[in-house]
Short mmCIF file of C-alpha atoms and ligand atoms in Angstrom, two decimals:
data_model
loop_
_atom_site.label_atom_id
_atom_site.label_comp_id
_atom_site.label_asym_id
_atom_site.label_seq_id
_atom_site.Cartn_x
_atom_site.Cartn_y
_atom_site.Cartn_z
CA MET A 187 35.42 71.10 21.53
CA THR A 188 38.08 72.67 23.81
CA ALA A 189 41.36 72.89 22.09
CA PHE A 190 43.97 70.39 23.57
CA TRP A 191 46.41 73.25 24.00
CA THR A 192 44.38 75.13 26.12
CA GLU A 193 43.94 72.49 28.70
CA PRO A 194 45.45 73.54 31.96
CA ASP A 195 48.15 70.85 32.07
CA TYR A 196 49.42 71.63 28.74
CA ASP A 197 52.39 73.79 29.00
CA ASP A 198 53.71 74.04 25.30
CA HIS A 199 55.04 70.60 25.57
CA GLU A 200 57.48 70.19 22.59
CA LEU A 201 55.92 66.74 21.81
CA VAL A 202 52.94 64.54 22.90
CA GLU A 203 52.61 61.47 21.17
CA LEU A 204 49.93 58.86 21.42
CA VAL A 205 51.15 55.36 20.79
CA ARG A 206 48.84 52.45 19.87
CA ASP A 207 49.75 48.98 18.89
CA PRO A 208 46.81 46.77 18.19
CA HIS A 209 49.13 43.85 18.05
CA SER A 210 50.65 43.85 21.73
CA GLY A 211 47.70 45.91 23.21
CA LEU A 212 50.06 48.83 23.86
CA THR A 213 48.40 52.19 24.38
CA ALA A 214 50.63 54.74 25.82
CA ILE A 215 51.54 58.45 25.81
CA ILE A 216 54.88 59.81 25.46
CA ALA A 217 55.20 63.59 26.48
CA VAL A 218 58.39 65.46 25.98
CA HIS A 219 58.07 69.11 27.76
CA SER A 220 61.24 70.56 26.91
CA THR A 221 64.62 69.57 25.22
CA HIS A 222 66.34 72.93 26.00
CA LEU A 223 69.01 71.49 28.04
CA GLY A 224 69.18 67.94 26.40
CA PRO A 225 67.09 64.97 25.46
CA GLY A 226 63.81 64.80 27.30
CA ALA A 227 64.43 62.49 30.18
CA GLY A 228 62.11 60.74 32.76
CA GLY A 229 60.52 57.36 33.73
CA THR A 230 57.78 55.38 32.26
CA ARG A 231 54.74 54.79 34.44
CA PHE A 232 52.77 51.71 34.02
CA TRP A 233 49.12 52.24 35.54
CA HIS A 234 45.64 51.53 35.09
CA TYR A 235 43.77 54.89 34.71
CA ALA A 236 40.06 55.11 35.45
CA GLU A 237 39.94 57.64 32.51
CA PRO A 238 42.21 58.05 29.55
CA LYS A 239 42.24 61.87 30.45
CA ASP A 240 43.90 61.01 33.60
CA ALA A 241 46.70 59.38 32.03
CA MET A 242 47.26 62.44 29.78
CA ARG A 243 47.36 64.72 32.78
CA ASP A 244 49.91 62.52 34.31
CA ALA A 245 51.98 62.50 31.28
CA LEU A 246 51.68 66.42 30.83
CA ARG A 247 52.33 67.21 34.47
CA LEU A 248 54.92 64.66 35.29
CA SER A 249 57.04 65.47 31.88
CA ARG A 250 56.98 69.30 33.16
CA GLY A 251 58.04 68.25 36.55
CA MET A 252 61.03 66.29 35.12
CA SER A 253 62.36 69.45 33.06
CA TYR A 254 62.32 71.35 36.24
CA LYS A 255 63.93 68.38 38.06
CA ASN A 256 66.76 67.80 35.75
CA ALA A 257 67.19 71.63 35.18
CA MET A 258 67.63 72.35 39.22
CA ALA A 259 69.78 69.05 39.36
CA GLY A 260 72.22 70.66 36.67
CA LEU A 261 71.82 67.70 34.51
CA PRO A 262 72.22 68.17 30.77
CA MET A 263 68.75 66.59 30.19
CA GLY A 264 65.30 67.97 29.21
CA GLY A 265 62.14 66.68 30.72
CA GLY A 266 59.88 63.83 29.48
CA LYS A 267 57.76 61.00 30.86
CA ALA A 268 55.72 58.20 29.13
CA VAL A 269 52.70 56.50 30.78
CA ILE A 270 51.54 52.95 29.62
CA LEU A 271 47.73 52.63 29.98
CA ALA A 272 47.52 49.31 31.80
CA ASP A 273 44.42 47.31 31.38
CA GLU A 274 42.39 46.32 34.69
CA ASP A 275 44.51 43.18 35.28
CA GLY A 276 47.70 45.00 34.82
CA THR A 277 48.70 42.80 31.82
CA LYS A 278 52.24 43.37 30.92
CA THR A 279 53.60 41.23 28.13
CA PRO A 280 57.07 40.98 26.43
CA ASP A 281 55.35 42.26 23.00
CA LEU A 282 53.91 45.28 24.93
CA LEU A 283 57.43 46.31 26.21
CA ALA A 284 58.97 45.60 22.90
CA ALA A 285 56.25 47.85 21.17
CA PHE A 286 56.88 50.54 23.72
CA GLY A 287 60.71 50.15 22.93
CA ASP A 288 60.09 50.74 19.36
CA ALA A 289 58.11 53.91 20.12
CA VAL A 290 60.86 55.20 21.97
CA GLU A 291 63.24 54.44 19.50
CA ALA A 292 61.16 56.09 16.63
CA LEU A 293 61.71 59.33 18.53
CA GLY A 294 65.34 59.17 17.73
CA GLY A 295 66.69 60.34 21.07
CA LYS A 296 64.32 63.34 21.82
CA TYR A 297 62.98 61.10 24.71
CA VAL A 298 65.12 58.70 27.24
CA THR A 299 63.18 56.54 29.43
CA ALA A 300 63.82 54.92 32.74
CA GLU A 301 61.71 53.26 35.52
CA ASP A 302 58.63 54.65 37.23
CA VAL A 303 55.69 53.19 39.28
CA GLY A 304 54.84 49.88 37.83
CA ILE A 305 58.04 49.49 35.87
CA GLY A 306 61.09 47.65 37.27
CA GLU A 307 64.83 46.90 36.31
CA ALA A 308 63.73 43.72 34.21
CA ASP A 309 61.06 45.74 32.24
CA MET A 310 63.46 48.38 31.16
CA SER A 311 66.14 45.66 30.23
CA ALA A 312 63.37 44.23 27.85
CA VAL A 313 62.56 47.89 26.64
CA ALA A 314 66.49 48.21 25.98
CA GLU A 315 66.52 45.25 23.53
CA ARG A 316 64.42 47.72 21.26
CA THR A 317 66.06 50.89 21.99
CA SER A 318 69.22 52.68 23.47
CA TYR A 319 67.60 55.60 24.63
CA VAL A 320 67.25 53.86 28.14
CA SER A 321 68.50 54.48 31.61
CA GLY A 322 68.11 52.65 34.95
CA LEU A 323 69.54 49.32 33.65
CA PRO A 324 71.36 47.04 35.94
CA VAL A 325 74.89 48.16 36.71
CA GLU A 326 77.94 46.83 38.67
CA ASP A 327 78.57 47.84 42.16
CA GLY A 328 80.45 50.96 42.60
CA GLN A 329 78.96 52.39 39.19
CA ALA A 330 76.43 55.18 38.81
CA GLY A 331 72.75 53.69 37.87
CA GLY A 332 70.71 50.88 39.05
CA ASP A 333 68.04 51.09 41.53
CA PRO A 334 67.38 54.97 42.06
CA GLY A 335 65.69 54.76 45.37
CA PRO A 336 68.87 54.73 47.83
CA PHE A 337 70.17 57.79 45.90
CA THR A 338 66.91 59.62 46.25
CA ALA A 339 66.78 58.67 50.11
CA MET A 340 70.25 60.29 50.34
CA GLY A 341 69.32 63.48 48.91
CA ILE A 342 66.22 63.71 50.90
CA TYR A 343 68.03 62.95 54.17
CA LEU A 344 70.67 65.58 53.25
CA GLY A 345 67.77 68.04 52.39
CA ILE A 346 66.02 67.32 55.77
CA LYS A 347 69.40 68.09 57.66
CA ALA A 348 69.52 71.52 55.53
CA ALA A 349 66.10 72.41 56.40
CA VAL A 350 66.43 71.55 60.28
CA ALA A 351 69.54 73.78 60.20
CA HIS A 352 67.65 76.40 58.23
CA LYS A 353 64.43 76.56 60.26
CA LEU A 354 65.21 75.32 63.60
CA GLY A 355 68.95 76.39 63.94
CA LYS A 356 70.23 73.03 64.78
CA ASP A 357 73.45 71.49 63.29
CA SER A 358 72.27 67.85 63.90
CA VAL A 359 69.08 65.90 63.56
CA GLU A 360 69.94 64.10 66.80
CA GLY A 361 66.51 64.23 68.84
CA VAL A 362 64.54 65.75 66.00
CA HIS A 363 61.20 64.35 65.43
CA VAL A 364 60.68 63.04 61.85
CA ALA A 365 57.19 61.59 60.79
CA ILE A 366 57.70 59.62 57.64
CA GLN A 367 54.62 58.59 55.36
CA GLY A 368 55.68 55.70 53.16
CA THR A 369 58.26 53.47 54.13
CA GLY A 370 59.01 51.90 50.75
CA SER A 371 62.31 52.31 48.76
CA VAL A 372 62.62 56.00 49.39
CA GLY A 373 60.84 56.53 52.90
CA GLY A 374 62.51 53.45 54.31
CA GLY A 375 66.13 54.60 53.06
CA VAL A 376 65.26 58.07 54.66
CA ALA A 377 64.24 56.46 57.85
CA ARG A 378 67.39 54.37 58.14
CA LEU A 379 69.82 57.27 57.38
CA LEU A 380 68.01 59.53 60.04
CA ALA A 381 67.93 56.56 62.45
CA LYS A 382 71.69 56.65 62.31
CA ASP A 383 72.13 60.23 63.48
CA GLY A 384 69.71 59.78 66.44
CA ALA A 385 66.48 61.26 65.01
CA LYS A 386 63.28 60.46 66.71
CA LEU A 387 61.08 58.63 64.12
CA THR A 388 57.55 58.03 63.58
CA LEU A 389 56.70 55.79 60.57
CA SER A 390 53.37 55.07 58.70
CA ASP A 391 52.54 52.84 55.83
CA ILE A 392 49.43 51.44 54.14
CA ASP A 393 51.54 48.07 54.24
CA GLU A 394 51.54 48.21 58.18
CA ASP A 395 53.73 45.15 58.41
CA ARG A 396 56.38 46.85 56.38
CA ALA A 397 56.20 49.94 58.64
CA ALA A 398 56.31 47.80 61.87
CA ARG A 399 59.24 45.91 60.54
CA ILE A 400 61.31 49.03 59.91
CA ALA A 401 60.20 50.70 63.13
CA SER A 402 61.42 47.64 64.98
CA GLU A 403 64.76 47.64 63.43
CA LEU A 404 65.20 51.12 64.12
CA GLY A 405 63.35 51.60 67.47
CA ALA A 406 60.73 53.86 65.92
CA ASP A 407 57.13 54.35 66.50
CA THR A 408 54.30 53.79 64.03
CA VAL A 409 51.09 55.31 63.62
CA SER A 410 48.14 54.41 61.02
CA PRO A 411 48.14 55.99 57.71
CA ASP A 412 45.19 58.37 58.42
CA ARG A 413 47.17 59.70 61.43
CA ILE A 414 50.61 60.43 60.18
CA MET A 415 49.85 63.90 58.83
CA GLY A 416 48.69 65.13 62.00
CA VAL A 417 51.68 63.74 64.15
CA ALA A 418 53.07 66.72 66.33
CA CYS A 419 56.71 66.70 65.09
CA ASP A 420 59.57 68.86 63.49
CA VAL A 421 59.47 67.42 60.01
CA PHE A 422 56.76 65.80 58.22
CA SER A 423 58.40 63.66 55.34
CA PRO A 424 55.97 62.68 52.45
CA ASN A 425 57.37 59.53 50.74
CA ALA A 426 54.07 57.96 49.30
CA LEU A 427 51.79 59.65 47.38
CA GLY A 428 51.33 62.99 45.65
CA ALA A 429 48.82 65.69 45.97
CA ILE A 430 48.65 65.18 49.83
CA LEU A 431 49.34 68.83 50.58
CA ASP A 432 45.77 70.05 50.06
CA ASP A 433 43.69 72.52 52.35
CA GLU A 434 42.48 69.78 54.53
CA GLY A 435 46.05 67.92 54.67
CA ILE A 436 48.00 71.39 55.36
CA ALA A 437 45.30 72.09 58.06
CA ARG A 438 46.16 68.72 59.81
CA LEU A 439 49.82 69.34 59.83
CA ASP A 440 51.80 70.23 63.08
CA CYS A 441 55.35 70.34 62.06
CA ALA A 442 57.78 73.16 61.33
CA ILE A 443 59.07 71.67 58.02
CA VAL A 444 57.79 69.53 54.90
CA ALA A 445 60.56 67.72 53.21
CA GLY A 446 60.12 64.37 51.54
CA GLY A 447 60.47 62.50 48.07
CA ALA A 448 56.86 62.15 46.88
CA ASN A 449 56.38 63.68 43.49
CA ASN A 450 53.69 66.66 43.00
CA GLN A 451 53.05 66.89 46.83
CA LEU A 452 51.08 70.15 46.41
CA ALA A 453 47.61 69.53 45.31
CA ARG A 454 47.26 72.78 43.67
CA ALA A 455 49.86 75.51 42.87
CA HIS A 456 48.51 77.78 45.48
CA HIS A 457 49.26 75.20 48.31
CA GLY A 458 52.80 76.55 48.40
CA LYS A 459 51.57 79.65 49.71
CA VAL A 460 49.15 78.11 52.29
CA LEU A 461 52.17 76.04 53.83
CA ALA A 462 54.14 79.20 53.84
CA ASP A 463 51.41 81.38 55.33
CA ARG A 464 51.31 78.74 58.21
CA GLY A 465 54.81 79.27 58.65
CA ILE A 466 55.97 75.59 57.69
CA LEU A 467 59.23 75.70 55.37
CA TYR A 468 58.68 73.50 52.35
CA ALA A 469 61.54 71.88 50.42
CA PRO A 470 60.25 71.66 46.72
CA ASP A 471 59.81 68.03 45.79
CA TYR A 472 61.69 67.97 42.56
CA VAL A 473 64.64 69.72 44.15
CA ILE A 474 64.98 67.25 46.92
CA ASN A 475 64.07 64.16 45.45
CA ALA A 476 66.75 64.43 42.45
CA GLY A 477 69.11 61.96 43.87
CA GLY A 478 67.72 59.20 41.77
CA ILE A 479 67.65 61.04 38.44
CA ILE A 480 71.08 62.22 39.12
CA SER A 481 72.30 58.65 39.28
CA VAL A 482 70.40 57.16 36.25
CA THR A 483 71.34 60.08 34.06
CA LEU A 484 75.14 59.64 34.89
CA GLU A 485 74.67 55.95 34.26
CA TYR A 486 73.06 57.11 30.72
CA LEU A 487 75.81 59.69 29.94
CA CYS A 488 78.51 57.18 30.84
CA ARG A 489 77.04 54.31 28.45
CA THR A 490 76.28 56.75 25.45
CA GLU A 491 78.92 59.48 25.88
CA GLY A 492 81.77 57.70 27.92
CA GLN A 493 81.34 60.33 30.86
CA PRO A 494 82.51 58.93 34.38
CA CYS A 495 80.39 56.31 35.56
CA ASP A 496 81.87 56.44 39.02
CA ILE A 497 79.34 56.42 41.84
CA ASN A 498 81.58 59.12 43.82
CA GLU A 499 80.42 61.48 41.03
CA VAL A 500 76.77 60.67 41.86
CA ARG A 501 77.54 61.28 45.60
CA LYS A 502 79.24 64.49 44.89
CA ARG A 503 76.28 65.94 42.96
CA ILE A 504 73.78 64.75 45.50
CA ALA A 505 75.54 66.76 48.08
CA GLN A 506 74.71 69.81 46.10
CA ILE A 507 70.94 69.30 46.96
CA PRO A 508 71.24 71.09 50.25
CA GLU A 509 72.99 74.04 48.60
CA ARG A 510 70.13 74.45 45.98
CA LEU A 511 67.39 74.35 48.78
CA ILE A 512 69.32 76.97 50.74
CA GLU A 513 69.39 79.24 47.84
CA ILE A 514 65.60 78.66 47.14
CA TRP A 515 64.85 79.18 50.84
CA GLN A 516 66.79 82.42 50.93
CA GLU A 517 65.26 83.77 47.93
CA SER A 518 61.84 83.11 49.34
CA GLU A 519 62.61 85.02 52.32
CA ARG A 520 63.98 88.09 50.37
CA SER A 521 61.03 88.07 47.89
CA ASP A 522 58.21 86.96 50.02
CA LEU A 523 57.43 84.41 47.42
CA SER A 524 56.89 80.80 48.50
CA PRO A 525 59.67 78.29 48.03
CA ASP A 526 57.70 76.28 45.31
CA VAL A 527 57.10 79.42 43.27
CA VAL A 528 60.98 80.33 43.59
CA ALA A 529 61.98 76.95 42.56
CA ASP A 530 59.63 77.07 39.51
CA ARG A 531 61.03 80.43 38.34
CA MET A 532 64.55 79.21 38.82
CA ALA A 533 63.86 76.06 36.83
CA GLN A 534 62.01 78.08 34.01
CA GLU A 535 64.60 80.38 33.68
CA ARG A 536 67.11 77.48 33.05
CA ILE A 537 64.95 75.92 30.36
CA GLY A 538 64.47 79.23 28.69
CA ARG A 539 60.92 79.51 29.43
CA ARG A 540 61.05 82.94 31.43
P1 LIG B 669 57.66 52.35 47.04
O1 LIG B 669 56.60 51.79 46.07
O2 LIG B 669 58.82 51.64 47.03
O3 LIG B 669 56.95 52.81 48.33
C1 LIG B 669 56.03 53.70 48.28
C2 LIG B 669 55.32 53.05 49.95
O4 LIG B 669 54.33 54.22 50.11
C3 LIG B 669 54.77 51.68 49.83
O5 LIG B 669 55.23 51.00 51.03
C4 LIG B 669 53.40 51.97 49.99
O6 LIG B 669 52.67 50.97 50.58
C5 LIG B 669 53.23 53.37 50.77
N1 LIG B 669 51.91 53.98 50.67
C6 LIG B 669 51.26 54.36 49.62
N2 LIG B 669 50.05 54.93 49.98
C7 LIG B 669 50.17 55.19 51.27
C8 LIG B 669 49.68 56.16 52.20
N3 LIG B 669 48.42 56.59 51.79
N4 LIG B 669 50.02 56.14 53.33
C9 LIG B 669 51.33 55.75 53.79
N5 LIG B 669 51.90 54.95 52.97
C10 LIG B 669 51.50 54.76 51.56
O7 LIG B 669 57.96 53.80 46.15
P2 LIG B 669 59.24 54.59 46.09
O8 LIG B 669 60.22 54.37 45.03
O9 LIG B 669 59.73 54.72 47.58
O10 LIG B 669 58.70 56.07 45.94
C11 LIG B 669 58.02 56.94 46.88
C12 LIG B 669 57.44 58.38 46.46
O11 LIG B 669 58.69 58.97 45.93
C13 LIG B 669 56.59 58.28 45.07
O12 LIG B 669 55.79 59.37 45.28
C14 LIG B 669 57.85 58.29 43.88
O13 LIG B 669 56.96 59.15 42.88
C15 LIG B 669 58.83 59.32 44.52
N6 LIG B 669 59.94 59.39 43.99
C16 LIG B 669 60.68 58.10 44.02
C17 LIG B 669 61.97 58.14 43.58
C18 LIG B 669 62.79 57.02 43.54
O14 LIG B 669 63.97 56.99 43.22
N7 LIG B 669 62.12 55.66 43.97
C19 LIG B 669 62.54 59.17 42.85
C20 LIG B 669 61.91 60.33 42.95
C21 LIG B 669 60.47 60.34 43.43
#
């Protein structure tokens, strides 16, 4: 049998815990990659995996991504992630969420959870009945926290503007053509912000009604999901799935910039270089999509440490995302390393792994 710690996705994670609770039917994996900068923070994914090893892979990769994301966002948090292995019907009971909350509590603050795919605010509120190591809880207007989607969208909008200035030498996105894959919480928000500035938009979603609704609201075009990556545009903005930037996906791109919110956009590590070799400027996903974690982390620090809860502090920190991207792109040009490699190295330095 191969040793677990020689698996390619294992990156000296500080803790990988398998949680089983026969009473509620809970099976979960909690992975804490690093606590160098603070408690391992990152959401809980509720997903039916074809194979348990896919769940382990997700937990390991996503928790490392959170270490990098939190470090690059300048947050005093490490990186962690939990996955709950849903059954085929996606049964989610109060008992199951309570058992999960107990497991988070038992880690004594090494891991702080929040929402991710398949887990909403109401679920987190249920988890919060069993543990205080939770963020992403409902908040009052004007306070940090709550739904992270709009904050993530804001960071991506600012990041796209920075990329357009850097690559195309334009100080506005007016008339700049952006193709958006996924028009959910993040992609829809990005589309609305860009539309206000007069960008030309092409939208796509597997929920074609959703894309059509937003397109008619904003005066945008739509294309079918299989065509969005080939649209001739200035910016391709992936806001749906991960791993879309593989050999085939990159070959189809007809854009100058890739900048969007989806996590783990590069199918494999070398795809950052494939993009760079095609002359496409890439905004590393975990740098540009940090707006949501900035908001929920400030909410958590407000509740647990009495730090400022003001939404303006969130906005101030999100406004720093473009500076970080520019630093990465400039270093990439100086060093001839692709932006994803530059970002990884910066993040690794910040978490004491270089
Ligand atoms: P969401 O579920 O609100 O929206 C995702 C949208 O993508 C849905 O409308 C879905 O129909 C669509 N979609 C799925 N597959 C598609 C495909 N093949 N082609 C086109 N559209 C497709 O999710 P979200 O919160 O907007 O998150 C979008 C992405 O951003 C995810 O990868 C998520 O992990 C990442 N992300 C989200 C946040 C956040 O704050 N919500 C933060 C960081 C990263």
